[in-house]
Amino acid sequence: MTELSNIRNFSIVAHIDHGKSTLADRLIQETNTVATRDMKEQMLDSMDIERERGITIKANTVRIDYRADDGQDYVLNLIDTPGHVDFAYEVSRSMRAVEGSLLVVDSTQGVEAQTLANVYQAIDADHEIVPVLNKIDLPASDLDRVAEQIEDVIGIDASGAIPVSAKTGQGIHETLEAIVQHLPAPKGDPDAPLKAMLVDSWYDAYLGVIVLVRIIDGHLKKGDRIKFMSNNTTHHVDRIGVFKPAMAEIDRLGPGEIGFLTASIKQVRDTRVGDTITHEKHGTTDALPGFKPSQPVVFCGLFPVDSAQFEDLRDAIEKLALNDASFSYEMETSAALGFGFRCGFLGLLHLEVIRDRIEREYDIELITTAPSVIYHVYMRDGSMVELHNPADMPDLTHVDHLEEPRIKATILVPDEYLGDVLKLCQDRRGIQEDLTYAGSRAMVVYDLPLNEVVFDFYDRLKSVTKGYASFDYQMTGYREDFLVKMQILVNDEPVDALSIMVHRDRAEQRGRAMCEKLKDLIPRHMFKIPIQAAIGGRIIARETLAALRKDVTAKCYGGDATRKRKLLDKQKAGKKKMRQFGKVDIPQEAFISALKMDG
Amino acid sequence: MALENWQLGGFGLYIHWPFCQAKCPYCDFNSHVTASINQDRWADAYLNELERVAGDTSDRVLSTVFFGGGTPSLMPAKTVDAILTKVSDLWTTSNDFEVTLEANPTSTEASRFRDFRTAGVNRVSVGVQALNDKDLKALGRLHTTTEALRVYETARSIFQRTSLDLIYARQHQSLSDWEAELDRALAFAPDHLSLYQLTIEPDTAFGRLWDMGTLKGVPDDNLAADMYELTTDMTADTLPAYETSNYANSGSESRHNLIYWRGGDYLAIGPGAHGRTTFAGKRTGTVAWRNPGMWLEAVEKQKTGDMTIEDISQTDRETEYLLMALRLREGADLSRLSDTARMGLEAKIEELNEEGLLLRSGDIINVVPEKQIVLNAILVRLLA
């Protein structure tokens, strides 16, 4: 156990690619926390998907022992927080678990929207913030400009900013010293009843659920009986330890310390981020503020491409859900796609991560239907129904009005692309709230309907700004609008998986675009296929896919039999990836591609 | 004793001669241009291969031999003679024994026609390809229309049976262009025509131009389909289609090719040649070394030109049978399939029949003639 005055707890706030992971690696290396031979890149990102995408999904932590220039030994606890808006709540809890932050900004790039969102979280959590200007080894590095930007945009003092090259190691020692000197030591009462925050948790095949905790008051020891205050479940602690970053068992954790516990907990679902942990007996009665169970905001259907894999999919989804309390699911039957699941996610990244994990770790190919948000459907009788799936839209004669979720979106963009960004936001029914400049970069704030953003907004934004824009958002609430359910009919049959909720004024345009897209996506058949968009019984757009005229192999002799047979086998495999609607085969990618908007 | 399945298709021998004077830009066959060929070594290699493949099949009656390529009309007549002499030593040949040789219509080759006939060739298939000098050039052919037609006439005077090949749906060809050209071809009163739509194959000169977007004027699917229908109409009275791309008056069909389409057995020697043989109900596929030099070396050193020998499963045999036989106007015979395979097909056959794509009469199914142009799509529906 370490004296409070010799503990420093901190997080690193950074945009993707600004060098957060490399900096963390350097701090670990400089202090010999990990032997050089055991170092690998991005020590803290443990999932393949995290490494590939350069994002952090689960909070990670490492305890660094450091002898400072003042001759004293310090314990530095770094919590590597999730860096994406989908995990804003998790970020906020991790932020509450530490007293300070390193704000890492790429000195060749400057501040990005995501940095802003996270740094505001840090400010909200009363952090001391030490700016670190990274990548000073690159010729494009511009320390003065970026420091000025930090002061202008974020409004914090950047005079003590540390120039660093995480790549070459320059400035790493100075960074460690700044952590000791400028970040505050944690406060806490060692004699008070145990009060600890559940920072994050995950499943380990050998140890069960591992719970990452920050001790606020009191002590936590191996053998203690503890209680989670949100659900009053009790557990027997069988292991206490810290991450270096490998797990190292210790006897107890005291105030200000960050570590883990295991208590034979089977499901991550039972361990809620932000929950307060205390002793079963003589515990605190005073839970930490700010706990909220996470709520999914984006929904979509996941169906196995090969319907024979439904049971495998169920198994995969159940396993993933055990480890992720924010992921919800229920069984769904679609006339078009058969059996699958309607799943809820914290956001689009969360959706993609889960989908990728099912496809990769469980080897199940998926059809993902159009992401939808939760609409509030107010009925004539005064009741309100939450609509998660356009297919479940109640009969219009009973509906009074609909409300949709709105967001506040913050976009930072070089001014040459500003016009395109404004057009994009306008096209997505956005209402401009703010437009300010910081140097040659504009910061726009828009009030946007979430349903216009969940699908391909981010992709479009990246494409119209050649990747130079950064984007972040937060939910703001619900508002009434004229929303209708638009159906797509292929060969006169409605395809439920292609139904979407759309603003009435945009319906024709969206309908036309979807019909045109589907015309390209659906292969020609031996008959012509009408593709229509409809609201209620009224057709608002129509395209016709012409019949297949020619598909024949001109020459086919003895030497061609094998090749033709193998081609047919390939086509068989291709056909498995199609879904049949009446007599029409629709390829799986159509369900997502048809919805992409080009403008 | 009931006939074995393969016997219903017949038994033939394919011989691949891989050399050409020039490579045509549309051709993806196993053909090579070589400065010099050691003719004695090559002749010996073919003779050795004949002895090898005769080992298991010498008790069978051989109905056909087909010299394909490449350009087999460039073979020395004495090689053809030695091969055919060896063939009649090794097998009993049928009464209507057919020996076909593919010929390019140039005068060099025409000069060997008599010797080919003496050697035993009784049918030639002349690759005229187009009746238009500009198009012949574009197709990379080394002959003119006049020369080609003269050679074709020579062939007709020498061989009992001849066929003429044309490629259509060519670059910049209109429907009326093709109508006039086919009219002219039919006016020669041939007994057999092979009429192939130009296909852009990958790994050919045309394929590369196509990928770069510089192959201009290739008819779109609608025009190509119209041309196909026109062809079917124009040939209906005199040379009705008996296969997707082959037209003949009754009795003049290529008996060798019918063996492929009817699921018979065929031995195959020469570089890249594919064979199928069935022994005791077990079907085997053979593929010879594709590269001519490697084939020659394999024959000389390993005593076999075959690179791979593959078991063809019951299911694969049935798939091959259907995808080949449904090219024929006469169609496929369901009684040649296992009960399981038949049962699996019944519902789909009925569906395709209702959609006007397949005809059925008892055990015989065939593709509605004017729907041959979408045969691949029908096969996918039926078999995938």
PDB file of C-alpha atoms in Angstrom, chain A residues 30-177:
ATOM      1  CA  GLU A  30      11.100   4.298 -19.708  1.00  0.00           C
ATOM      2  CA  THR A  31      10.201   3.128 -16.192  1.00  0.00           C
ATOM      3  CA  ASN A  32      11.158  -0.492 -16.921  1.00  0.00           C
ATOM      4  CA  THR A  33       7.649  -1.565 -15.999  1.00  0.00           C
ATOM      5  CA  VAL A  34       7.941  -4.203 -18.686  1.00  0.00           C
ATOM      6  CA  ALA A  35      11.231  -5.799 -19.654  1.00  0.00           C
ATOM      7  CA  THR A  36      12.277  -4.598 -23.090  1.00  0.00           C
ATOM      8  CA  ARG A  37      12.145  -8.096 -24.470  1.00  0.00           C
ATOM      9  CA  ASP A  38       8.465  -8.390 -23.515  1.00  0.00           C
ATOM     10  CA  MET A  39       7.439  -5.086 -25.080  1.00  0.00           C
ATOM     11  CA  LYS A  40       5.109  -5.228 -27.995  1.00  0.00           C
ATOM     12  CA  GLU A  41       3.447  -2.352 -29.709  1.00  0.00           C
ATOM     13  CA  GLN A  42       0.383  -0.922 -28.047  1.00  0.00           C
ATOM     14  CA  MET A  43       0.731  -2.879 -24.847  1.00  0.00           C
ATOM     15  CA  LEU A  44      -2.614  -1.750 -23.607  1.00  0.00           C
ATOM     16  CA  ASP A  45      -4.888  -2.520 -26.530  1.00  0.00           C
ATOM     17  CA  SER A  46      -5.646  -6.145 -26.005  1.00  0.00           C
ATOM     18  CA  MET A  47      -8.316  -6.978 -28.565  1.00  0.00           C
ATOM     19  CA  ASP A  48      -7.369  -7.491 -32.210  1.00  0.00           C
ATOM     20  CA  ILE A  49     -10.120  -5.131 -33.240  1.00  0.00           C
ATOM     21  CA  GLU A  50      -8.754  -2.471 -30.903  1.00  0.00           C
ATOM     22  CA  ARG A  51      -5.318  -2.839 -32.382  1.00  0.00           C
ATOM     23  CA  GLU A  52      -6.562  -2.794 -35.956  1.00  0.00           C
ATOM     24  CA  ARG A  53      -8.783   0.183 -35.585  1.00  0.00           C
ATOM     25  CA  GLY A  54      -6.459   2.029 -33.275  1.00  0.00           C
ATOM     26  CA  ILE A  55      -9.221   2.505 -30.757  1.00  0.00           C
ATOM     27  CA  THR A  56      -9.714   1.441 -27.183  1.00  0.00           C
ATOM     28  CA  ILE A  57     -12.953  -0.250 -26.277  1.00  0.00           C
ATOM     29  CA  LYS A  58     -12.337  -1.521 -22.782  1.00  0.00           C
ATOM     30  CA  ALA A  59     -10.586   0.577 -20.183  1.00  0.00           C
ATOM     31  CA  ASN A  60      -7.073  -0.670 -19.585  1.00  0.00           C
ATOM     32  CA  THR A  61      -4.784   0.221 -16.816  1.00  0.00           C
ATOM     33  CA  VAL A  62      -1.162  -0.012 -15.913  1.00  0.00           C
ATOM     34  CA  ARG A  63       0.632   0.660 -12.651  1.00  0.00           C
ATOM     35  CA  ILE A  64       4.000   2.299 -13.144  1.00  0.00           C
ATOM     36  CA  ASP A  65       6.587   2.503 -10.363  1.00  0.00           C
ATOM     37  CA  TYR A  66       8.668   5.620 -10.797  1.00  0.00           C
ATOM     38  CA  ARG A  67      11.568   7.120  -8.818  1.00  0.00           C
ATOM     39  CA  ALA A  68      11.272  10.843  -9.474  1.00  0.00           C
ATOM     40  CA  ASP A  69      14.050  13.418  -9.634  1.00  0.00           C
ATOM     41  CA  ASP A  70      13.138  14.387  -6.034  1.00  0.00           C
ATOM     42  CA  GLY A  71      14.371  10.942  -4.962  1.00  0.00           C
ATOM     43  CA  GLN A  72      10.977   9.676  -3.881  1.00  0.00           C
ATOM     44  CA  ASP A  73       9.194   6.566  -5.221  1.00  0.00           C
ATOM     45  CA  TYR A  74       5.815   7.156  -6.787  1.00  0.00           C
ATOM     46  CA  VAL A  75       3.079   4.897  -8.047  1.00  0.00           C
ATOM     47  CA  LEU A  76       1.588   6.189 -11.291  1.00  0.00           C
ATOM     48  CA  ASN A  77      -1.685   4.600 -12.375  1.00  0.00           C
ATOM     49  CA  LEU A  78      -2.594   5.143 -15.996  1.00  0.00           C
ATOM     50  CA  ILE A  79      -6.126   4.375 -17.088  1.00  0.00           C
ATOM     51  CA  ASP A  80      -6.383   4.116 -20.832  1.00  0.00           C
ATOM     52  CA  THR A  81      -9.957   5.131 -21.532  1.00  0.00           C
ATOM     53  CA  PRO A  82     -12.148   4.242 -24.465  1.00  0.00           C
ATOM     54  CA  GLY A  83     -11.767   7.066 -26.951  1.00  0.00           C
ATOM     55  CA  HIS A  84     -15.009   6.992 -28.838  1.00  0.00           C
ATOM     56  CA  VAL A  85     -18.276   8.833 -28.453  1.00  0.00           C
ATOM     57  CA  ASP A  86     -20.193   5.545 -28.354  1.00  0.00           C
ATOM     58  CA  PHE A  87     -18.513   4.883 -25.039  1.00  0.00           C
ATOM     59  CA  ALA A  88     -18.969   8.353 -23.595  1.00  0.00           C
ATOM     60  CA  TYR A  89     -20.415   7.038 -20.351  1.00  0.00           C
ATOM     61  CA  GLU A  90     -17.547   4.578 -19.868  1.00  0.00           C
ATOM     62  CA  VAL A  91     -15.152   7.423 -20.569  1.00  0.00           C
ATOM     63  CA  SER A  92     -16.824   9.599 -17.975  1.00  0.00           C
ATOM     64  CA  ARG A  93     -16.494   6.859 -15.337  1.00  0.00           C
ATOM     65  CA  SER A  94     -12.838   6.285 -16.131  1.00  0.00           C
ATOM     66  CA  MET A  95     -12.286  10.020 -15.872  1.00  0.00           C
ATOM     67  CA  ARG A  96     -13.856  10.071 -12.411  1.00  0.00           C
ATOM     68  CA  ALA A  97     -11.400   7.404 -11.316  1.00  0.00           C
ATOM     69  CA  VAL A  98      -8.340   9.621 -11.846  1.00  0.00           C
ATOM     70  CA  GLU A  99      -7.300  13.147 -10.870  1.00  0.00           C
ATOM     71  CA  GLY A 100      -5.448  14.316 -13.940  1.00  0.00           C
ATOM     72  CA  SER A 101      -4.987  13.900 -17.654  1.00  0.00           C
ATOM     73  CA  LEU A 102      -2.297  14.150 -20.235  1.00  0.00           C
ATOM     74  CA  LEU A 103      -3.801  15.895 -23.238  1.00  0.00           C
ATOM     75  CA  VAL A 104      -1.928  14.483 -26.216  1.00  0.00           C
ATOM     76  CA  VAL A 105      -2.178  16.528 -29.382  1.00  0.00           C
ATOM     77  CA  ASP A 106      -0.407  15.711 -32.605  1.00  0.00           C
ATOM     78  CA  SER A 107       1.740  18.794 -33.202  1.00  0.00           C
ATOM     79  CA  THR A 108       1.439  18.279 -36.966  1.00  0.00           C
ATOM     80  CA  GLN A 109      -2.362  18.085 -36.892  1.00  0.00           C
ATOM     81  CA  GLY A 110      -3.831  20.090 -34.053  1.00  0.00           C
ATOM     82  CA  VAL A 111      -6.942  19.639 -31.943  1.00  0.00           C
ATOM     83  CA  GLU A 112      -9.718  17.368 -33.244  1.00  0.00           C
ATOM     84  CA  ALA A 113     -13.393  17.142 -32.335  1.00  0.00           C
ATOM     85  CA  GLN A 114     -12.905  13.888 -30.504  1.00  0.00           C
ATOM     86  CA  THR A 115     -10.109  15.402 -28.431  1.00  0.00           C
ATOM     87  CA  LEU A 116     -12.507  18.161 -27.492  1.00  0.00           C
ATOM     88  CA  ALA A 117     -15.233  15.839 -26.313  1.00  0.00           C
ATOM     89  CA  ASN A 118     -12.825  13.867 -24.168  1.00  0.00           C
ATOM     90  CA  VAL A 119     -11.012  16.866 -22.794  1.00  0.00           C
ATOM     91  CA  TYR A 120     -14.349  18.354 -21.719  1.00  0.00           C
ATOM     92  CA  GLN A 121     -15.014  15.089 -19.912  1.00  0.00           C
ATOM     93  CA  ALA A 122     -11.694  15.570 -18.156  1.00  0.00           C
ATOM     94  CA  ILE A 123     -12.548  19.163 -17.289  1.00  0.00           C
ATOM     95  CA  ASP A 124     -15.973  18.027 -16.013  1.00  0.00           C
ATOM     96  CA  ALA A 125     -14.154  15.565 -13.772  1.00  0.00           C
ATOM     97  CA  ASP A 126     -12.030  18.448 -12.351  1.00  0.00           C
ATOM     98  CA  HIS A 127      -8.805  17.122 -13.787  1.00  0.00           C
ATOM     99  CA  GLU A 128      -5.499  18.885 -13.802  1.00  0.00           C
ATOM    100  CA  ILE A 129      -4.474  18.739 -17.451  1.00  0.00           C
ATOM    101  CA  VAL A 130      -0.935  18.605 -18.764  1.00  0.00           C
ATOM    102  CA  PRO A 131      -0.764  19.220 -22.529  1.00  0.00           C
ATOM    103  CA  VAL A 132       1.684  17.034 -24.421  1.00  0.00           C
ATOM    104  CA  LEU A 133       2.592  18.020 -27.977  1.00  0.00           C
ATOM    105  CA  ASN A 134       3.496  14.819 -29.755  1.00  0.00           C
ATOM    106  CA  LYS A 135       5.292  13.952 -32.976  1.00  0.00           C
ATOM    107  CA  ILE A 136       7.839  16.771 -32.697  1.00  0.00           C
ATOM    108  CA  ASP A 137      10.229  14.593 -34.714  1.00  0.00           C
ATOM    109  CA  LEU A 138       8.144  15.223 -37.846  1.00  0.00           C
ATOM    110  CA  PRO A 139       9.026  18.181 -40.067  1.00  0.00           C
ATOM    111  CA  ALA A 140       5.401  19.362 -40.176  1.00  0.00           C
ATOM    112  CA  SER A 141       5.365  19.790 -36.389  1.00  0.00           C
ATOM    113  CA  ASP A 142       4.238  23.304 -35.417  1.00  0.00           C
ATOM    114  CA  LEU A 143       4.414  23.706 -31.634  1.00  0.00           C
ATOM    115  CA  ASP A 144       3.412  27.360 -31.398  1.00  0.00           C
ATOM    116  CA  ARG A 145       0.376  27.027 -33.598  1.00  0.00           C
ATOM    117  CA  VAL A 146      -0.892  23.931 -31.784  1.00  0.00           C
ATOM    118  CA  ALA A 147      -0.256  25.419 -28.332  1.00  0.00           C
ATOM    119  CA  GLU A 148      -2.184  28.501 -29.365  1.00  0.00           C
ATOM    120  CA  GLN A 149      -5.002  26.317 -30.645  1.00  0.00           C
ATOM    121  CA  ILE A 150      -5.180  24.472 -27.326  1.00  0.00           C
ATOM    122  CA  GLU A 151      -5.555  27.784 -25.544  1.00  0.00           C
ATOM    123  CA  ASP A 152      -8.094  29.174 -28.057  1.00  0.00           C
ATOM    124  CA  VAL A 153     -10.247  26.137 -28.616  1.00  0.00           C
ATOM    125  CA  ILE A 154     -10.056  24.316 -25.314  1.00  0.00           C
ATOM    126  CA  GLY A 155      -9.306  27.272 -23.121  1.00  0.00           C
ATOM    127  CA  ILE A 156      -6.567  25.780 -20.976  1.00  0.00           C
ATOM    128  CA  ASP A 157      -3.089  27.092 -20.325  1.00  0.00           C
ATOM    129  CA  ALA A 158      -0.630  25.547 -22.749  1.00  0.00           C
ATOM    130  CA  SER A 159       2.479  27.379 -21.546  1.00  0.00           C
ATOM    131  CA  GLY A 160       3.697  24.285 -19.721  1.00  0.00           C
ATOM    132  CA  ALA A 161       3.030  21.988 -22.696  1.00  0.00           C
ATOM    133  CA  ILE A 162       5.684  19.315 -23.036  1.00  0.00           C
ATOM    134  CA  PRO A 163       7.154  18.713 -26.512  1.00  0.00           C
ATOM    135  CA  VAL A 164       7.396  14.970 -26.987  1.00  0.00           C
ATOM    136  CA  SER A 165       8.281  12.453 -29.590  1.00  0.00           C
ATOM    137  CA  ALA A 166       6.785   9.197 -28.434  1.00  0.00           C
ATOM    138  CA  LYS A 167       8.540   7.692 -31.410  1.00  0.00           C
ATOM    139  CA  THR A 168      12.109   8.720 -30.460  1.00  0.00           C
ATOM    140  CA  GLY A 169      11.545   8.953 -26.719  1.00  0.00           C
ATOM    141  CA  GLN A 170      12.286  12.673 -26.500  1.00  0.00           C
ATOM    142  CA  GLY A 171      10.363  14.387 -23.687  1.00  0.00           C
ATOM    143  CA  ILE A 172       9.276  11.155 -21.988  1.00  0.00           C
ATOM    144  CA  HIS A 173      11.257  11.825 -18.827  1.00  0.00           C
ATOM    145  CA  GLU A 174       9.841  15.367 -18.683  1.00  0.00           C
ATOM    146  CA  THR A 175       6.381  13.915 -19.021  1.00  0.00           C
ATOM    147  CA  LEU A 176       6.909  11.594 -16.063  1.00  0.00           C
ATOM    148  CA  GLU A 177       8.203  14.506 -13.976  1.00  0.00           C
TER     149      GLU A 177
END
